Structures are given as C-alpha cells and as structure tokens.
mmCIF file of C-alpha atoms (C1' of nucleotides) in Angstrom:
data_model
loop_
_atom_site.group_PDB
_atom_site.id
_atom_site.type_symbol
_atom_site.label_atom_id
_atom_site.label_comp_id
_atom_site.label_asym_id
_atom_site.label_seq_id
_atom_site.Cartn_x
_atom_site.Cartn_y
_atom_site.Cartn_z
ATOM 1 C CA MET A 3 37.840 -60.932 15.681
ATOM 2 C CA GLY A 4 41.274 -62.763 16.228
ATOM 3 C CA VAL A 5 42.049 -66.327 15.855
ATOM 4 C CA THR A 6 40.616 -68.635 18.521
ATOM 5 C CA ILE A 7 41.423 -72.145 19.384
ATOM 6 C CA LYS A 8 38.266 -73.215 17.445
ATOM 7 C CA ASP A 9 39.893 -71.792 14.217
ATOM 8 C CA ILE A 10 42.967 -73.660 14.954
ATOM 9 C CA ALA A 11 41.140 -76.817 15.652
ATOM 10 C CA LYS A 12 39.390 -76.561 12.337
ATOM 11 C CA ALA A 13 42.622 -75.881 10.449
ATOM 12 C CA ALA A 14 44.531 -78.659 12.217
ATOM 13 C CA GLY A 15 41.672 -81.179 11.942
ATOM 14 C CA VAL A 16 41.375 -81.745 15.678
ATOM 15 C CA SER A 17 38.914 -80.722 18.359
ATOM 16 C CA TYR A 18 39.377 -77.401 20.269
ATOM 17 C CA SER A 19 39.899 -79.275 23.511
ATOM 18 C CA THR A 20 42.911 -81.054 21.899
ATOM 19 C CA VAL A 21 44.222 -77.639 20.788
ATOM 20 C CA SER A 22 43.754 -76.334 24.277
ATOM 21 C CA LYS A 23 45.819 -79.226 25.734
ATOM 22 C CA ALA A 24 48.505 -78.887 23.095
ATOM 23 C CA LEU A 25 48.870 -75.227 23.685
ATOM 24 C CA ARG A 26 49.284 -75.901 27.392
ATOM 25 C CA ASP A 27 51.928 -78.606 26.587
ATOM 26 C CA SER A 28 49.669 -81.382 28.046
ATOM 27 C CA PRO A 29 51.095 -84.794 28.048
ATOM 28 C CA LEU A 30 47.752 -86.091 27.008
ATOM 29 C CA VAL A 31 48.393 -85.053 23.339
ATOM 30 C CA LYS A 32 50.642 -87.125 21.039
ATOM 31 C CA PRO A 33 53.949 -85.132 20.281
ATOM 32 C CA GLN A 34 53.295 -85.177 16.447
ATOM 33 C CA THR A 35 49.689 -83.775 16.938
ATOM 34 C CA LYS A 36 51.053 -81.236 19.437
ATOM 35 C CA GLN A 37 53.666 -80.020 16.981
ATOM 36 C CA LYS A 38 51.146 -79.850 14.140
ATOM 37 C CA ILE A 39 48.858 -77.728 16.338
ATOM 38 C CA LEU A 40 51.654 -75.518 17.491
ATOM 39 C CA THR A 41 52.763 -74.903 13.871
ATOM 40 C CA VAL A 42 49.217 -74.059 12.776
ATOM 41 C CA ALA A 43 48.657 -71.745 15.687
ATOM 42 C CA LYS A 44 51.972 -69.917 14.932
ATOM 43 C CA GLU A 45 51.060 -69.648 11.215
ATOM 44 C CA MET A 46 47.668 -68.201 12.015
ATOM 45 C CA GLY A 47 49.009 -65.844 14.500
ATOM 46 C CA TYR A 48 47.113 -67.078 17.531
ATOM 47 C CA GLN A 49 47.127 -64.988 20.638
ATOM 48 C CA PRO A 50 45.323 -66.317 23.778
ATOM 49 C CA ASN A 51 42.257 -64.369 24.880
ATOM 50 C CA ILE A 52 43.004 -63.128 28.381
ATOM 51 C CA ALA A 53 39.259 -62.407 29.057
ATOM 52 C CA ALA A 54 38.389 -65.959 28.183
ATOM 53 C CA LYS A 55 41.266 -67.525 30.270
ATOM 54 C CA SER A 56 40.358 -65.418 33.358
ATOM 55 C CA LEU A 57 36.770 -66.665 33.106
ATOM 56 C CA VAL A 58 37.888 -70.226 33.725
ATOM 57 C CA SER A 59 40.863 -69.511 36.019
ATOM 58 C CA LYS A 60 39.042 -66.642 37.948
ATOM 59 C CA LYS A 61 42.376 -64.976 37.677
ATOM 60 C CA SER A 62 43.346 -62.281 35.122
ATOM 61 C CA ASN A 63 47.107 -62.190 36.013
ATOM 62 C CA THR A 64 46.657 -58.392 35.937
ATOM 63 C CA ILE A 65 47.381 -55.862 38.575
ATOM 64 C CA GLY A 66 45.711 -52.534 38.592
ATOM 65 C CA VAL A 67 47.975 -49.564 39.547
ATOM 66 C CA VAL A 68 46.411 -46.263 40.572
ATOM 67 C CA TRP A 69 48.998 -43.639 39.843
ATOM 68 C CA PRO A 70 49.029 -39.930 40.718
ATOM 69 C CA THR A 71 50.508 -38.619 37.435
ATOM 70 C CA VAL A 72 52.590 -39.767 34.565
ATOM 71 C CA GLU A 73 54.416 -36.400 34.179
ATOM 72 C CA ARG A 74 57.113 -36.862 36.735
ATOM 73 C CA ASP A 75 60.215 -38.696 35.837
ATOM 74 C CA ALA A 76 60.650 -40.151 39.275
ATOM 75 C CA LEU A 77 57.337 -41.862 39.064
ATOM 76 C CA SER A 78 57.747 -43.156 35.519
ATOM 77 C CA ALA A 79 61.014 -44.749 36.635
ATOM 78 C CA LEU A 80 59.131 -46.539 39.532
ATOM 79 C CA ALA A 81 56.233 -47.510 37.179
ATOM 80 C CA THR A 82 58.851 -49.053 34.724
ATOM 81 C CA LYS A 83 60.417 -50.983 37.624
ATOM 82 C CA ILE A 84 57.003 -52.316 38.947
ATOM 83 C CA ASN A 85 56.118 -53.463 35.479
ATOM 84 C CA ASP A 86 59.555 -55.332 35.043
ATOM 85 C CA GLU A 87 58.953 -56.941 38.456
ATOM 86 C CA LEU A 88 55.420 -57.946 37.460
ATOM 87 C CA GLU A 89 56.642 -59.447 34.274
ATOM 88 C CA LYS A 90 58.981 -61.638 36.160
ATOM 89 C CA HIS A 91 55.961 -63.204 37.770
ATOM 90 C CA HIS A 92 53.935 -63.337 34.553
ATOM 91 C CA TYR A 93 51.603 -60.577 35.533
ATOM 92 C CA HIS A 94 50.436 -57.631 33.438
ATOM 93 C CA MET A 95 49.947 -53.991 34.736
ATOM 94 C CA LEU A 96 47.059 -51.623 33.997
ATOM 95 C CA LEU A 97 47.798 -48.048 34.926
ATOM 96 C CA SER A 98 45.175 -45.456 35.823
ATOM 97 C CA ILE A 99 45.579 -41.781 36.602
ATOM 98 C CA ASN A 100 41.964 -41.407 37.597
ATOM 99 C CA PRO A 101 41.013 -40.453 41.022
ATOM 100 C CA ILE A 102 41.324 -43.409 43.479
ATOM 101 C CA HIS A 103 37.647 -44.282 43.766
ATOM 102 C CA SER A 104 36.922 -44.381 40.106
ATOM 103 C CA ALA A 105 40.161 -46.255 39.295
ATOM 104 C CA VAL A 106 39.451 -48.856 41.855
ATOM 105 C CA ASN A 107 35.915 -49.269 40.519
ATOM 106 C CA VAL A 108 37.142 -49.623 36.925
ATOM 107 C CA PHE A 109 39.805 -52.103 37.951
ATOM 108 C CA ASN A 110 37.310 -54.285 39.749
ATOM 109 C CA ARG A 111 35.206 -54.277 36.517
ATOM 110 C CA PHE A 112 38.306 -55.373 34.600
ATOM 111 C CA GLN A 113 38.614 -58.167 37.205
ATOM 112 C CA VAL A 114 42.255 -57.503 38.089
ATOM 113 C CA ASP A 115 43.796 -59.741 40.705
ATOM 114 C CA ALA A 116 44.815 -56.949 42.993
ATOM 115 C CA ILE A 117 45.281 -53.195 43.055
ATOM 116 C CA LEU A 118 48.223 -51.099 44.066
ATOM 117 C CA VAL A 119 47.377 -47.528 45.097
ATOM 118 C CA PHE A 120 50.097 -44.986 44.976
ATOM 119 C CA SER A 121 48.504 -42.403 47.218
ATOM 120 C CA GLU A 122 49.870 -38.862 47.919
ATOM 121 C CA LYS A 123 47.007 -38.155 50.150
ATOM 122 C CA ALA A 124 44.705 -40.567 51.990
ATOM 123 C CA PRO A 125 41.340 -41.252 50.402
ATOM 124 C CA PRO A 126 38.516 -39.745 52.445
ATOM 125 C CA ASN A 127 36.466 -42.979 52.988
ATOM 126 C CA VAL A 128 36.456 -46.732 52.586
ATOM 127 C CA LEU A 129 36.946 -48.140 49.064
ATOM 128 C CA GLN A 130 34.614 -50.751 47.571
ATOM 129 C CA SER A 131 36.835 -53.451 46.215
ATOM 130 C CA ALA A 132 36.288 -57.186 45.685
ATOM 131 C CA VAL A 133 40.097 -57.652 45.243
ATOM 132 C CA PRO A 134 42.934 -56.884 47.611
ATOM 133 C CA ILE A 135 44.410 -53.395 47.696
ATOM 134 C CA LEU A 136 47.923 -52.420 48.794
ATOM 135 C CA PHE A 137 48.658 -48.756 49.515
ATOM 136 C CA TYR A 138 52.112 -47.249 48.917
ATOM 137 C CA GLY A 139 53.021 -44.172 50.704
ATOM 138 C CA GLU A 140 50.164 -42.419 52.390
ATOM 139 C CA PRO A 141 48.217 -45.067 54.502
ATOM 140 C CA GLY A 142 44.725 -45.777 53.084
ATOM 141 C CA PRO A 143 41.610 -46.650 55.076
ATOM 142 C CA SER A 144 42.856 -48.631 58.131
ATOM 143 C CA SER A 145 41.567 -51.975 56.762
ATOM 144 C CA TYR A 146 44.072 -51.954 53.930
ATOM 145 C CA PRO A 147 47.841 -52.824 54.127
ATOM 146 C CA THR A 148 50.260 -50.028 53.422
ATOM 147 C CA PHE A 149 53.794 -50.314 52.234
ATOM 148 C CA ASN A 150 56.194 -47.505 52.860
ATOM 149 C CA VAL A 151 59.761 -46.275 52.578
ATOM 150 C CA ASN A 152 61.595 -44.316 55.180
ATOM 151 C CA ARG A 153 61.657 -40.851 53.795
ATOM 152 C CA ARG A 154 62.645 -39.315 57.134
ATOM 153 C CA GLN A 155 65.758 -41.293 57.353
ATOM 154 C CA ALA A 156 66.569 -40.594 53.792
ATOM 155 C CA VAL A 157 66.761 -36.872 54.114
ATOM 156 C CA LYS A 158 68.455 -37.153 57.501
ATOM 157 C CA LYS A 159 71.174 -39.185 55.781
ATOM 158 C CA ALA A 160 71.659 -36.488 53.215
ATOM 159 C CA VAL A 161 72.088 -33.864 55.920
ATOM 160 C CA GLU A 162 74.613 -35.969 57.791
ATOM 161 C CA TYR A 163 76.665 -36.484 54.598
ATOM 162 C CA LEU A 164 76.631 -32.793 53.731
ATOM 163 C CA TYR A 165 77.765 -32.068 57.395
ATOM 164 C CA GLN A 166 80.571 -34.441 56.994
ATOM 165 C CA LEU A 167 81.705 -32.563 53.902
ATOM 166 C CA GLY A 168 81.834 -29.458 55.986
ATOM 167 C CA HIS A 169 78.493 -27.822 54.884
ATOM 168 C CA ARG A 170 76.740 -25.862 57.545
ATOM 169 C CA LYS A 171 74.453 -23.640 55.408
ATOM 170 C CA ILE A 172 72.015 -26.112 54.040
ATOM 171 C CA ALA A 173 68.692 -25.699 52.314
ATOM 172 C CA TYR A 174 65.888 -28.086 51.794
ATOM 173 C CA ILE A 175 63.684 -27.324 48.782
ATOM 174 C CA GLY A 176 60.620 -29.470 48.685
ATOM 175 C CA ASP A 177 56.834 -29.723 48.802
ATOM 176 C CA LEU A 178 56.012 -28.588 52.378
ATOM 177 C CA THR A 179 52.257 -28.886 51.830
ATOM 178 C CA LYS A 180 50.777 -30.003 55.285
ATOM 179 C CA GLN A 181 48.302 -32.340 53.896
ATOM 180 C CA ASN A 182 50.900 -34.481 52.180
ATOM 181 C CA LYS A 183 52.380 -36.807 54.881
ATOM 182 C CA ASN A 184 55.023 -38.225 52.596
ATOM 183 C CA GLN A 185 56.506 -34.756 51.868
ATOM 184 C CA GLN A 186 56.068 -33.814 55.549
ATOM 185 C CA GLU A 187 58.337 -36.788 56.551
ATOM 186 C CA LYS A 188 61.108 -35.496 54.462
ATOM 187 C CA LEU A 189 60.899 -32.154 56.013
ATOM 188 C CA ILE A 190 60.916 -33.751 59.450
ATOM 189 C CA GLY A 191 64.056 -35.576 58.428
ATOM 190 C CA PHE A 192 65.715 -32.428 57.503
ATOM 191 C CA GLN A 193 64.784 -30.625 60.645
ATOM 192 C CA GLU A 194 65.859 -33.548 62.871
ATOM 193 C CA GLY A 195 69.101 -33.985 60.952
ATOM 194 C CA CYS A 196 69.884 -30.226 61.461
ATOM 195 C CA LYS A 197 68.884 -30.402 65.122
ATOM 196 C CA ASP A 198 70.951 -33.414 65.902
ATOM 197 C CA LEU A 199 74.035 -31.825 64.305
ATOM 198 C CA HIS A 200 73.419 -28.450 66.168
ATOM 199 C CA LEU A 201 73.218 -26.567 62.930
ATOM 200 C CA SER A 202 72.291 -23.016 63.569
ATOM 201 C CA PRO A 203 68.531 -22.339 62.653
ATOM 202 C CA SER A 204 69.569 -19.249 60.902
ATOM 203 C CA ASP A 205 71.751 -21.234 58.458
ATOM 204 C CA THR A 206 69.245 -23.940 57.556
ATOM 205 C CA ILE A 207 66.647 -22.996 55.009
ATOM 206 C CA THR A 208 63.467 -24.586 54.050
ATOM 207 C CA VAL A 209 61.775 -23.552 50.855
ATOM 208 C CA ASN A 210 58.303 -24.638 49.701
ATOM 209 C CA THR A 211 57.939 -25.638 46.156
ATOM 210 C CA ASN A 212 54.113 -26.146 46.400
ATOM 211 C CA GLY A 213 54.417 -29.038 44.035
ATOM 212 C CA LEU A 214 56.641 -31.840 42.955
ATOM 213 C CA ASN A 215 57.370 -31.048 39.259
ATOM 214 C CA TRP A 216 60.639 -29.615 37.954
ATOM 215 C CA GLN A 217 59.070 -26.200 37.336
ATOM 216 C CA ASP A 218 58.160 -26.080 40.987
ATOM 217 C CA GLY A 219 61.679 -26.791 42.004
ATOM 218 C CA TYR A 220 63.105 -24.306 39.370
ATOM 219 C CA GLN A 221 60.873 -21.516 40.671
ATOM 220 C CA ALA A 222 61.545 -22.109 44.344
ATOM 221 C CA ALA A 223 65.330 -22.323 43.783
ATOM 222 C CA GLU A 224 65.326 -19.167 41.620
ATOM 223 C CA GLN A 225 63.498 -17.231 44.364
ATOM 224 C CA MET A 226 65.785 -18.554 47.088
ATOM 225 C CA LEU A 227 69.040 -17.757 45.253
ATOM 226 C CA ASP A 228 67.804 -14.140 44.781
ATOM 227 C CA ILE A 229 67.844 -13.850 48.581
ATOM 228 C CA CYS A 230 70.649 -16.209 49.787
ATOM 229 C CA THR A 231 73.068 -18.791 48.640
ATOM 230 C CA PRO A 232 73.462 -21.828 50.738
ATOM 231 C CA THR A 233 76.474 -24.115 50.321
ATOM 232 C CA ALA A 234 74.281 -27.098 49.686
ATOM 233 C CA ILE A 235 70.758 -27.942 48.694
ATOM 234 C CA ILE A 236 68.702 -31.087 49.284
ATOM 235 C CA GLY A 237 66.048 -31.364 46.638
ATOM 236 C CA GLY A 238 62.755 -32.949 47.894
ATOM 237 C CA SER A 239 62.271 -35.141 44.721
ATOM 238 C CA TYR A 240 64.150 -36.030 41.497
ATOM 239 C CA ASP A 241 62.026 -33.671 39.409
ATOM 240 C CA ILE A 242 62.411 -30.736 41.906
ATOM 241 C CA SER A 243 66.149 -31.457 41.893
ATOM 242 C CA VAL A 244 66.251 -31.211 38.117
ATOM 243 C CA GLY A 245 64.590 -27.815 38.482
ATOM 244 C CA ILE A 246 67.061 -26.731 41.145
ATOM 245 C CA LEU A 247 69.859 -27.717 38.936
ATOM 246 C CA ARG A 248 68.549 -25.496 36.071
ATOM 247 C CA ALA A 249 68.003 -22.554 38.498
ATOM 248 C CA VAL A 250 71.564 -22.878 39.827
ATOM 249 C CA LYS A 251 72.969 -22.942 36.271
ATOM 250 C CA LYS A 252 70.900 -19.866 35.317
ATOM 251 C CA ALA A 253 72.265 -18.001 38.477
ATOM 252 C CA GLN A 254 75.727 -18.505 36.836
ATOM 253 C CA LEU A 255 76.572 -20.897 39.584
ATOM 254 C CA LYS A 256 78.051 -24.394 39.359
ATOM 255 C CA VAL A 257 77.133 -27.802 40.976
ATOM 256 C CA PRO A 258 79.093 -28.846 42.879
ATOM 257 C CA ALA A 259 81.815 -26.176 42.788
ATOM 258 C CA ASP A 260 79.564 -23.374 44.074
ATOM 259 C CA ILE A 261 76.651 -25.410 45.543
ATOM 260 C CA SER A 262 76.369 -29.067 46.452
ATOM 261 C CA LEU A 263 73.174 -30.902 45.529
ATOM 262 C CA ILE A 264 71.570 -34.061 46.831
ATOM 263 C CA SER A 265 68.266 -35.320 45.386
ATOM 264 C CA TYR A 266 65.702 -37.384 47.112
ATOM 265 C CA ASP A 267 64.633 -40.385 44.988
ATOM 266 C CA ASN A 268 67.109 -43.013 44.367
ATOM 267 C CA ILE A 269 66.408 -43.596 40.723
ATOM 268 C CA PRO A 270 68.899 -44.429 37.927
ATOM 269 C CA GLN A 271 68.086 -41.352 35.783
ATOM 270 C CA SER A 272 69.882 -39.192 38.447
ATOM 271 C CA ALA A 273 73.107 -40.557 37.080
ATOM 272 C CA ASN A 274 72.316 -38.988 33.583
ATOM 273 C CA GLN A 275 72.266 -35.462 34.931
ATOM 274 C CA ASP A 276 75.011 -33.031 34.569
ATOM 275 C CA PRO A 277 76.700 -33.542 36.985
ATOM 276 C CA PRO A 278 75.509 -37.044 37.979
ATOM 277 C CA LEU A 279 73.384 -36.465 41.076
ATOM 278 C CA THR A 280 74.229 -37.807 44.490
ATOM 279 C CA VAL A 281 70.893 -39.277 45.712
ATOM 280 C CA THR A 282 69.138 -40.591 48.888
ATOM 281 C CA GLY A 283 66.203 -42.788 49.332
ATOM 282 C CA ALA A 284 65.229 -46.355 48.997
ATOM 283 C CA PRO A 285 66.524 -47.918 45.618
ATOM 284 C CA ILE A 286 63.438 -48.195 43.354
ATOM 285 C CA GLU A 287 64.406 -51.769 42.419
ATOM 286 C CA LYS A 288 64.019 -52.721 46.048
ATOM 287 C CA ILE A 289 60.764 -50.694 46.355
ATOM 288 C CA ALA A 290 59.283 -52.514 43.221
ATOM 289 C CA GLU A 291 60.518 -55.908 44.469
ATOM 290 C CA GLN A 292 59.126 -55.554 47.993
ATOM 291 C CA MET A 293 55.832 -53.980 46.650
ATOM 292 C CA ILE A 294 55.164 -56.919 44.131
ATOM 293 C CA LYS A 295 56.123 -59.493 46.883
ATOM 294 C CA SER A 296 53.415 -57.932 49.161
ATOM 295 C CA LEU A 297 50.841 -57.835 46.379
ATOM 296 C CA LEU A 298 51.403 -61.505 45.471
ATOM 297 C CA THR A 299 51.005 -62.541 49.113
ATOM 298 C CA LEU A 300 47.676 -60.628 49.158
ATOM 299 C CA ILE A 301 46.648 -62.339 45.912
ATOM 300 C CA ARG A 302 47.466 -65.741 47.353
ATOM 301 C CA ASN A 303 45.002 -64.904 50.129
ATOM 302 C CA GLU A 304 47.749 -65.060 52.661
ATOM 303 C CA SER A 305 47.718 -62.656 55.580
ATOM 304 C CA LEU A 306 50.338 -59.910 55.303
ATOM 305 C CA GLU A 307 52.320 -59.647 58.398
ATOM 306 C CA ASP A 308 54.022 -56.181 59.072
ATOM 307 C CA ILE A 309 55.376 -55.017 55.756
ATOM 308 C CA PRO A 310 58.828 -53.687 56.456
ATOM 309 C CA THR A 311 59.511 -50.093 55.895
ATOM 310 C CA LEU A 312 62.252 -49.970 53.337
ATOM 311 C CA ASP A 313 65.458 -48.264 54.509
ATOM 312 C CA SER A 314 67.115 -45.637 52.360
ATOM 313 C CA GLU A 315 70.604 -45.600 50.874
ATOM 314 C CA LEU A 316 72.822 -42.695 49.867
ATOM 315 C CA VAL A 317 74.340 -43.085 46.462
ATOM 316 C CA ILE A 318 77.363 -40.815 46.084
ATOM 317 C CA ARG A 319 78.088 -39.400 42.695
ATOM 318 C CA ASN A 320 79.421 -36.037 41.543
ATOM 319 C CA SER A 321 77.069 -33.410 42.691
ATOM 320 C CA CYS A 322 78.517 -32.777 46.165
ATOM 321 C CA THR A 323 81.901 -31.577 47.138
ATOM 322 C CA SER A 324 83.731 -30.922 50.460
ATOM 323 C CA LEU A 325 83.407 -27.294 51.601
ATOM 324 C CA ARG A 326 87.241 -27.099 52.075
ATOM 325 C CA MET A 327 87.659 -27.795 48.358
ATOM 326 C CA ILE A 328 85.260 -24.939 47.600
ATOM 327 C CA GLU A 329 87.150 -22.533 49.936
ATOM 328 C CA GLY A 330 90.477 -23.671 48.654
ATOM 329 C "C1'" DA B 1 10.643 -58.959 33.046
ATOM 330 C "C1'" DT B 2 12.680 -63.196 32.668
ATOM 331 C "C1'" DT B 3 15.114 -66.575 30.308
ATOM 332 C "C1'" DT B 4 18.436 -68.100 26.983
ATOM 333 C "C1'" DC B 5 22.290 -67.543 24.298
ATOM 334 C "C1'" DT B 6 26.947 -65.879 23.224
ATOM 335 C "C1'" DC B 7 31.798 -65.125 23.657
ATOM 336 C "C1'" DG B 8 36.806 -68.178 24.251
ATOM 337 C "C1'" DG B 9 39.335 -71.223 26.834
ATOM 338 C "C1'" DC B 10 39.872 -74.991 30.458
ATOM 339 C "C1'" DT B 11 38.941 -79.450 32.647
ATOM 340 C "C1'" DC B 12 36.523 -83.579 33.645
ATOM 341 C "C1'" DC B 13 34.752 -87.539 31.883
ATOM 342 C "C1'" DG B 14 34.079 -90.914 28.613
ATOM 343 C "C1'" DG B 15 34.395 -92.964 23.955
ATOM 344 C "C1'" DA B 16 37.121 -94.857 20.081
ATOM 345 C "C1'" DA B 17 41.041 -97.289 18.512
ATOM 346 C "C1'" DG B 18 44.771 -100.235 18.779
ATOM 347 C "C1'" DG B 19 47.842 -103.523 21.043
ATOM 348 C "C1'" DC B 20 48.380 -107.556 23.752
ATOM 349 C "C1'" DG C 9 38.415 -108.936 27.081
ATOM 350 C "C1'" DC C 10 41.297 -105.745 29.292
ATOM 351 C "C1'" DC C 11 44.349 -101.836 29.323
ATOM 352 C "C1'" DT C 12 46.361 -97.787 27.465
ATOM 353 C "C1'" DT C 13 46.637 -93.917 24.571
ATOM 354 C "C1'" DC C 14 44.564 -90.239 22.279
ATOM 355 C "C1'" DC C 15 41.012 -87.319 21.378
ATOM 356 C "C1'" DG C 16 36.240 -85.036 21.686
ATOM 357 C "C1'" DG C 17 32.190 -83.194 23.966
ATOM 358 C "C1'" DA C 18 29.761 -81.197 27.692
ATOM 359 C "C1'" DG C 19 29.749 -78.001 31.204
ATOM 360 C "C1'" DC C 20 31.457 -74.169 33.305
ATOM 361 C "C1'" DC C 21 32.984 -69.266 34.127
ATOM 362 C "C1'" DG C 22 30.715 -63.761 34.050
ATOM 363 C "C1'" DA C 23 28.455 -60.146 31.763
ATOM 364 C "C1'" DG C 24 25.752 -58.355 28.311
ATOM 365 C "C1'" DA C 25 22.957 -58.954 24.212
ATOM 366 C "C1'" DA C 26 19.168 -61.217 22.258
ATOM 367 C "C1'" DA C 27 15.117 -63.824 22.412
ATOM 368 C "C1'" DT C 28 10.828 -64.965 24.671
#
DNA sequence: ATTTCTCGGCTCCGGAAGGC
DNA sequence: GCCTTCCGGAGCCGAGAAAT
C-alpha cells in the first residue's frame, strides 16, 4: 500500500484534512504548516490516489481510447500526439486494443470521463456507455458524434501534384477492401483525381494490399512491379508506403529517380525515410488537437455542433521528381 | 439476503486559540 | 465579547468485501 494523506498527517502532526488542503495549496492553511506538509509528503514519496480523487470529484481525468492495433507506425504516431494533447489538458489516456464493445465496457468500469473510438469499421449495434463517446474515422451508431479527416481530398491532391510534375502513369496501392469506408474514400479520391485530369484509365493502376501493414504494401508493390512499372505511386498509408519503398529498392529501382512516391498519412516519421517521403493527409498534430477539443466539449456536457472535417495538406519532401528530370 | 464497513481524498461546517 | 485564523471531524463518493 502506498503513502496516503493519513500517513502524512501522522508524520506532520496535523489532521488529514489539513494535509488535503495543503496539498491543494489552499489559503486556509498557514504557509509554515503548508511547507512542512509538502516537505513530509515529498520525503515520504506521496503520490495522490486517482481512484480516491475520482470518487469525490466524479471525474477520473482519464480518457479511454479504443485502438485497432499497436503494430502500425502511423497509428503509434497518432496515439503519441493524442497523449501529448491530453497531457496539456491534465488528462491521462488508457489504450485498449480489445474489440469495441468489450473496450467500451471496461472503460466504463474504470470510470473514464470519455471514450475515443478509432474505428476502421462501424460497430454492428448500439454501444452501452455511461460516458460520452467520440468516433474517429468510420461513423459509429448514429447517436454518437464522429470526427473525420478528408481522405478523398488528400489522395486527390497527391494525384494533382504528380500530374503537375508530368506523371501520367500513376498507381495507387492501398487497402481496397469494400467494408472499410476510410480506405474506400482514398480510392475514390484517386479515381476522381485521375478522371478530372483526363488520365487514361489504362495508365492508372490500382493495387489492393488487402491490409494496412508494411508487409501488405511490400507484397502488393512487388507483384505490381513484376507486371508493370508506373512512373509514380501513391501509398495508401505510411506503413504501406514503407513496404512499397522496400519493394522498389528490391527491384533495383530508385525513389525518386525511377519512381516517385507519395504516402498517405501526414506524420513526422515520413521525414526519416530514405528518401524523406512526400506525404498527403491532415497533419496528425491537427487531428489530435481537434479530436481532444471535441472530447473535452463532450465531457463538459456541451453539445457538439458539426465537427469540422479536417482538410489535408501536401508536404513536399524528396520522394517525388519531375518526369522531365527522369527522362533527361 | 441484507446491512455495514472499508478504501483515500475532498469539502463543509464548526471548534479552539489568539488578538483586539 | 467579538472577530479572524487555523485546523479537525463528519460525511460523502462507488464498489466490493466482510459481517450479521
């Protein structure tokens, strides 16, 4: 058992209510008494008991986050940013990779203040939760607010940028699974972008990775390169793009000299690749910021007006080159 | 089966002490 | 005697264990 305010009270020779006030910097405690209590607390290694605090305040200052997987770099980056953003507001984060229903159930028992559900596919029925839930990505049951980013626009921007560089033979390598709306949005963005720019359907290639891990991207790119070599590729996620990069290198080709590459997922890690990747998508700092802003609104019991869909940004680094330069 | 107690921390209310 | 300052005790919170 850890040190409690009762232990400190005994050691400091005051009552525990005085310790409580001193620790909360209450003006009702004499400065000398306060200083003595703080010194004793520090010496004894006192750490406040969150469970006890939440009993009184009816708040745990904890957010439950339902996460699909911890294995993808893109998601770890977002989880880190969300945690940073929560810390700014003195909140803690509990992460669960359980299925949505059981995670929501456990979080309610832990008495979190709100739950953020990162959903890659909509849950089949209504969730039982005493605390507010915010969905990110795939909309949940209609009664729950959803926060989203403009994936379609992101991929479209990538197509337009590659077009400006002179590319006409462009591949999109991503998860094309029909059930996953988020991934479908990216595909639609690619198709719309190509159509708007009158790219020949025979030159635009879509390759299904059947997954979002780097291995999925690697295999899909490897198979594609056996058959054809586009001048540019758009990877459907950061992890997929990492796989594509490996496959391109294995095929004795160079990015960007032989093939330009743009990755979906606007995360800082993209800059650490060789070469640093040009990326598209909403910056994860902005995603985390907007997400937590919406969550805190829900916690305050205020109604959430329309949550804005975050626009994407293209970050140009070194993985794309002008087609003229390749030819020259 | 029902009631009481326990955990740790917070807050309200009131008592003790001291100054005028 | 009154007022202010400082501190202490009771009660509360929720869930589960222990007692009845």
